[in-house]
C-alpha positions as a printed Julia matrix, in Angstrom:
350×3 Matrix{Float64}:
  17.28   23.95   10.37
  12.56   24.52   10.45
  10.51   25.59    7.57
   7.23   27.09    7.99
   4.87   26.59    5.88
  -0.06   26.16    5.96
  -1.95   23.9     6.19
  -3.04   23.64    2.6
  -0.18   24.45    1.22
   2.17   20.78    2.22
  -0.47   18.46    1.77
  -0.52   19.59   -1.77
   2.76   18.24   -2.14
   1.85   15.34   -0.14
  -0.88   14.62   -3.55
   0.58   15.41   -6.12
   3.18   13.27   -5.5
   1.95    9.96   -3.54
   0.81    8.29   -6.2
   4.43    8.0    -7.67
   5.86    6.46   -4.72
   7.76    3.73   -5.19
   7.14   -0.01   -3.75
   8.85   -1.49   -0.41
  11.13   -3.71   -1.91
  13.4    -0.17   -3.55
  13.8     0.79   -0.68
  15.25    4.4    -1.36
  12.33    5.21   -3.37
   9.69    4.15   -0.72
   7.84    7.17    0.57
   8.05   11.05   -0.18
  11.13   12.59    0.2
  11.31   16.61    1.94
  14.6    17.8    -0.18
  14.74   21.81    1.44
  17.24   24.25    1.04
  17.31   28.09   -0.18
  14.65   28.96   -1.34
  12.11   26.1    -2.01
  10.77   23.1     0.28
   9.77   20.25   -1.93
   8.29   17.27   -2.14
  10.08   14.34   -4.3
   8.38   10.96   -5.3
   9.41    8.23   -7.62
   9.54    4.69   -8.4
  11.79    3.96  -11.08
   9.56    4.98  -13.98
   7.81    7.7   -12.99
   9.57   11.11  -10.59
   7.35   13.84   -9.26
   8.92   16.92   -7.55
   6.53   19.67   -5.86
   7.76   22.94   -4.87
   6.95   25.04   -2.14
   8.02   28.71   -2.01
   9.57   29.94    1.01
   9.34   32.46    3.85
  11.82   34.78    3.53
  12.39   34.17    6.84
  13.09   30.12    6.51
  15.84   31.08    4.0
  18.63   31.86    5.72
  18.92   27.85    7.78
  21.01   25.38    6.48
  19.59   23.13    3.84
  18.36   19.32    4.93
  16.83   16.31    3.19
  15.0    13.16    3.92
  12.83   10.63    3.48
   9.11    9.91    4.93
   8.72    5.97    4.57
   5.62    4.86    2.99
   3.93    4.18    5.86
   3.39    6.9     8.35
   2.11    8.96    4.71
  -1.25    8.19    5.4
  -1.34    9.57    9.26
   0.8    12.24    8.06
  -1.74   13.11    5.59
  -5.07   12.61    8.18
  -2.74   14.7    10.95
  -2.24   17.26    8.01
  -6.23   17.9     7.94
  -6.35   18.54   10.93
  -4.88   21.09   10.67
  -6.54   24.34   10.03
  -5.85   25.13    5.96
  -4.69   28.42    6.9
  -1.69   27.08   10.04
   1.2    27.58    9.62
   3.14   24.03   10.09
   6.54   23.91   11.19
   9.1    21.0     9.81
  12.19   20.54   11.54
  14.24   18.13   10.71
  16.69   16.06   13.49
  19.48   12.87   12.63
  16.2    10.12   12.72
  13.36   12.44   12.92
  11.07   14.67   11.18
   9.45   16.77   13.89
   5.75   18.37   12.49
   4.12   20.85   14.93
   0.46   22.87   14.36
  -0.68   25.3    16.52
  -2.05   22.23   18.79
  -0.14   19.28   18.62
   2.89   18.18   17.51
   3.85   14.7    15.22
   7.11   12.76   15.34
   8.37   10.82   12.0
  11.56    8.48   12.31
  13.95    8.89    9.65
  16.61    7.53    7.87
  19.45   10.48    7.37
  21.43    7.84    5.5
  18.79    7.09    3.0
  20.19    7.43   -0.5
  18.0     8.93   -2.55
  18.32    9.35   -6.71
  19.54   13.18   -7.76
  16.6    13.51   -8.44
  17.45   17.8    -9.94
  20.4    15.73  -12.18
  17.03   13.89  -13.48
  15.23   16.07  -14.42
  18.48   19.18  -15.5
  19.68   15.98  -18.09
  16.15   15.42  -19.41
  15.6    19.41  -19.55
  19.52   20.67  -21.39
  17.69   17.95  -24.58
  17.49   19.89  -27.52
  14.2    21.48  -27.77
  14.31   23.6   -30.91
  10.72   23.66  -31.8
   9.67   20.62  -30.38
   5.98   21.27  -29.36
   5.33   21.61  -26.15
   0.71   22.03  -25.46
  -0.96   21.97  -22.16
  -2.43   19.43  -21.56
  -5.42   18.86  -18.54
  -4.16   16.18  -15.7
  -8.14   15.38  -15.77
  -8.45   14.4   -19.01
  -5.18   12.26  -19.43
  -6.5    10.17  -16.78
  -9.08    9.34  -19.4
  -6.59    7.08  -20.92
  -5.84    4.45  -17.59
  -9.07    2.81  -18.25
  -7.27    1.34  -21.85
  -4.77   -1.09  -19.83
  -2.29   -0.62  -22.7
   1.19    0.93  -22.87
   0.76    3.83  -25.04
   2.87    4.98  -28.03
   2.31    9.64  -27.47
   2.3    11.79  -30.19
   3.22   15.85  -30.33
   2.44   17.47  -33.28
   1.42   21.02  -32.31
   0.73   22.88  -29.43
  -2.5    23.92  -30.82
  -3.2    20.48  -32.4
  -4.34   17.36  -30.51
  -1.72   14.33  -28.96
  -2.76   11.27  -30.69
  -2.18    8.06  -27.88
  -2.39    4.51  -29.44
  -2.55    0.74  -27.88
  -2.8    -2.77  -28.63
  -6.0    -2.24  -31.1
  -6.85    1.93  -29.48
  -6.09    4.63  -30.74
  -7.29    8.35  -29.94
  -6.57   12.04  -29.7
  -6.93   14.46  -26.77
  -6.74   18.04  -27.56
  -4.61   20.38  -26.06
  -6.16   23.32  -22.67
  -6.08   26.4   -24.69
  -4.47   28.1   -21.18
  -0.93   26.72  -21.96
   1.07   28.67  -19.08
   3.13   27.98  -16.0
   4.84   30.14  -13.05
   3.7    33.28  -11.64
   3.98   35.26  -14.86
   1.99   32.6   -16.96
   4.81   31.34  -19.39
   4.25   29.33  -22.25
   7.41   28.48  -24.02
   9.57   25.72  -22.9
  12.82   28.19  -22.16
  11.22   30.05  -20.07
   9.63   27.53  -18.49
  12.92   25.18  -17.96
  13.94   29.28  -16.42
  11.97   29.08  -13.7
  13.25   25.75  -12.76
  16.99   26.6   -14.02
  18.68   27.83  -10.49
  17.07   24.49   -8.37
  18.42   21.69  -11.0
  21.9    23.31  -11.16
  22.39   21.93   -8.34
  22.11   18.64   -9.38
  24.94   16.46  -11.63
  25.41   16.19  -15.23
  24.75   13.69  -17.97
  22.2    11.24  -16.03
  19.64    8.8   -17.09
  16.71    7.47  -15.5
  17.28    3.7   -17.04
  21.0     3.59  -15.12
  20.47    5.44  -12.2
  17.77    4.58  -10.34
  18.15    2.9    -8.11
  17.65   -1.56   -7.95
  14.89   -3.69   -6.65
  16.1    -5.23   -4.22
  15.03   -9.13   -4.38
  11.83   -9.99   -3.73
  10.9   -12.55   -0.47
  10.51  -16.07   -2.38
   6.42  -16.2    -1.3
   6.29  -12.47   -2.28
   3.37  -12.98   -5.35
   3.37  -10.72   -8.92
   0.3    -8.95  -10.07
   1.65   -8.31  -12.86
   0.32  -11.56  -15.8
   3.26  -11.5   -17.83
   6.06  -12.24  -14.38
   3.17  -13.82  -13.18
   3.3   -16.5   -16.55
   6.55  -16.72  -16.38
   6.41  -17.56  -12.43
   4.62  -20.52  -13.5
   6.63  -21.72  -16.49
   9.43  -21.96  -14.58
   7.95  -23.85  -12.03
   6.88  -26.34  -14.16
  10.27  -26.88  -16.44
  11.83  -26.88  -12.59
   9.51  -29.87  -11.41
  10.58  -31.57  -14.69
  13.92  -31.74  -13.59
  12.97  -32.07   -9.93
  12.01  -34.77  -11.14
  14.51  -37.31  -12.47
  16.09  -36.32   -8.92
  13.66  -37.97   -6.54
  13.63  -41.5    -5.69
  11.28  -42.81   -7.78
   7.75  -43.26   -9.12
   6.04  -43.93   -6.44
   8.16  -41.74   -3.56
   6.6   -38.52   -2.04
   8.54  -36.1    -3.56
   8.2   -37.14   -7.34
   4.21  -37.17   -6.88
   4.16  -33.51   -5.28
   6.63  -31.85   -8.39
   4.74  -34.2   -10.59
   1.15  -31.98   -8.73
   2.91  -28.78   -9.15
   4.62  -29.01  -12.47
   1.2   -30.36  -13.75
  -1.42  -27.52  -11.51
   1.67  -24.61  -12.95
   0.66  -25.77  -16.38
  -2.74  -26.11  -16.11
  -2.77  -22.5   -14.46
  -0.33  -21.43  -17.01
  -2.71  -22.34  -19.92
  -5.62  -21.43  -18.93
  -4.27  -17.72  -17.91
  -2.9   -17.59  -21.33
  -6.3   -18.36  -22.52
  -8.1   -15.22  -20.45
  -5.27  -12.85  -21.16
  -5.71  -13.55  -24.1
  -9.18  -13.55  -24.57
  -9.95  -10.14  -22.17
  -6.76   -8.59  -20.69
  -7.85   -6.57  -18.16
  -9.94   -9.26  -16.64
  -6.83  -10.8   -16.75
  -4.99   -8.1   -14.8
  -7.64   -7.9   -12.63
  -7.65  -11.9   -11.5
  -3.67  -11.13  -10.88
  -3.96   -8.92   -8.63
  -6.62  -10.34   -6.31
  -5.05  -13.85   -6.44
  -1.41  -12.48   -5.6
  -3.42  -10.42   -2.53
  -5.08  -13.88   -1.86
  -1.77  -15.54   -0.53
  -0.1   -12.91    0.31
  -2.91  -12.74    2.59
  -2.07  -16.47    3.9
  -5.43  -17.15    3.84
  -5.81  -19.6     0.73
  -6.85  -23.0     2.59
 -10.34  -20.33    3.54
 -10.31  -19.44    0.16
 -10.33  -22.2    -0.93
 -12.69  -23.93    1.22
 -15.65  -20.96    0.49
 -15.33  -21.41   -3.36
 -15.67  -24.83   -2.75
 -19.17  -24.77   -0.71
 -20.16  -21.26   -2.77
 -19.2   -23.81   -6.17
 -22.01  -26.59   -4.4
 -19.06  -29.12   -3.45
 -18.7   -30.18    0.38
 -15.02  -29.25    1.46
 -16.13  -31.33    4.61
 -16.46  -35.15    2.83
 -13.48  -33.62    0.85
 -11.56  -33.69    4.39
 -12.5   -36.54    5.48
 -12.18  -38.13    2.83
  -8.69  -36.95    3.01
  -8.3   -38.09    6.76
  -8.91  -41.2     6.19
  -6.05  -41.97    3.34
  -3.47  -40.11    5.31
  -4.64  -42.69    8.27
  -4.61  -45.86    6.52
  -1.2   -44.78    4.68
  -0.1   -44.34    8.49
  -1.18  -47.85    9.27
  -0.17  -49.55    6.14
   3.75  -47.88    7.32
   3.43  -49.63   11.13
   1.9   -52.92   10.11
   5.33  -52.27    7.54
   8.09  -51.49    9.59
   6.53  -54.17   12.6
   6.7   -56.8     9.93
  11.24  -55.21    9.06
  11.49  -55.33   12.62
């Protein structure tokens, strides 16, 4: 089946959802899913914690084809967005789904993206259907500006929200933080400018009716795959846990090492000591400045993932006024001396 949408609208679908895609270790969510039914083209994205759906009403000629759904992998989204931007906004783009690729056709160029047709995606219709069917009688339904909501990201906190009434401010609470956001006067949604929750829910009733009942994002989203051992978390809490786990593991390994002078014993002792030092430093930094601690943990994770920590350490030593070349030479001399002593010992034993 092929559907058509103008370039401007297709770009909007991607822009509205791309910030919600999951990470590479949750493969079914690592991208934007294009989902077509009899009336709409949907762009769907989720990272297990947020779920975003944007839709575009199809032209009448497109409404007689067969539905399809494919996940556009995250690695192709930038090139797709750039290709869309190269088209005039009013240009109609055709989207067709084959077994293992999506084809986007413009006026003069085409773009093919490889996809996995067998990839299972969460029942997003069912998840949202369950949420919209919960009792909402007399519940406030204020309209909040998305531009204003983004300002709360600077707190860096997990925020609690208290909705009081439609035309009253929404309260926001964080760690040592309180705030409020006024609703906007324009509260309409959709072409009829509906202002009540029931009216807005009816706009999506036909779409969500195809979903299952009783689903919950807490239990019905794909589980995250195991991270490779070299992957470094950017989360302060997880980083602290990893460091403490390393300390405890090193203590166990110390007892299994072959004597206090063995290389294994020294390696485990060094790993445990340094992990404990790193944890104490991180804990102190997070207590003094949680935002800066998150920044440092994220930067260190990227440096470790790059595999170039030797270069980072060399440059840092020089910037701090040390002489890394001297350290290198002294350590090489130490290793050569140990090698010579082992050789002499081996000859004497022979």
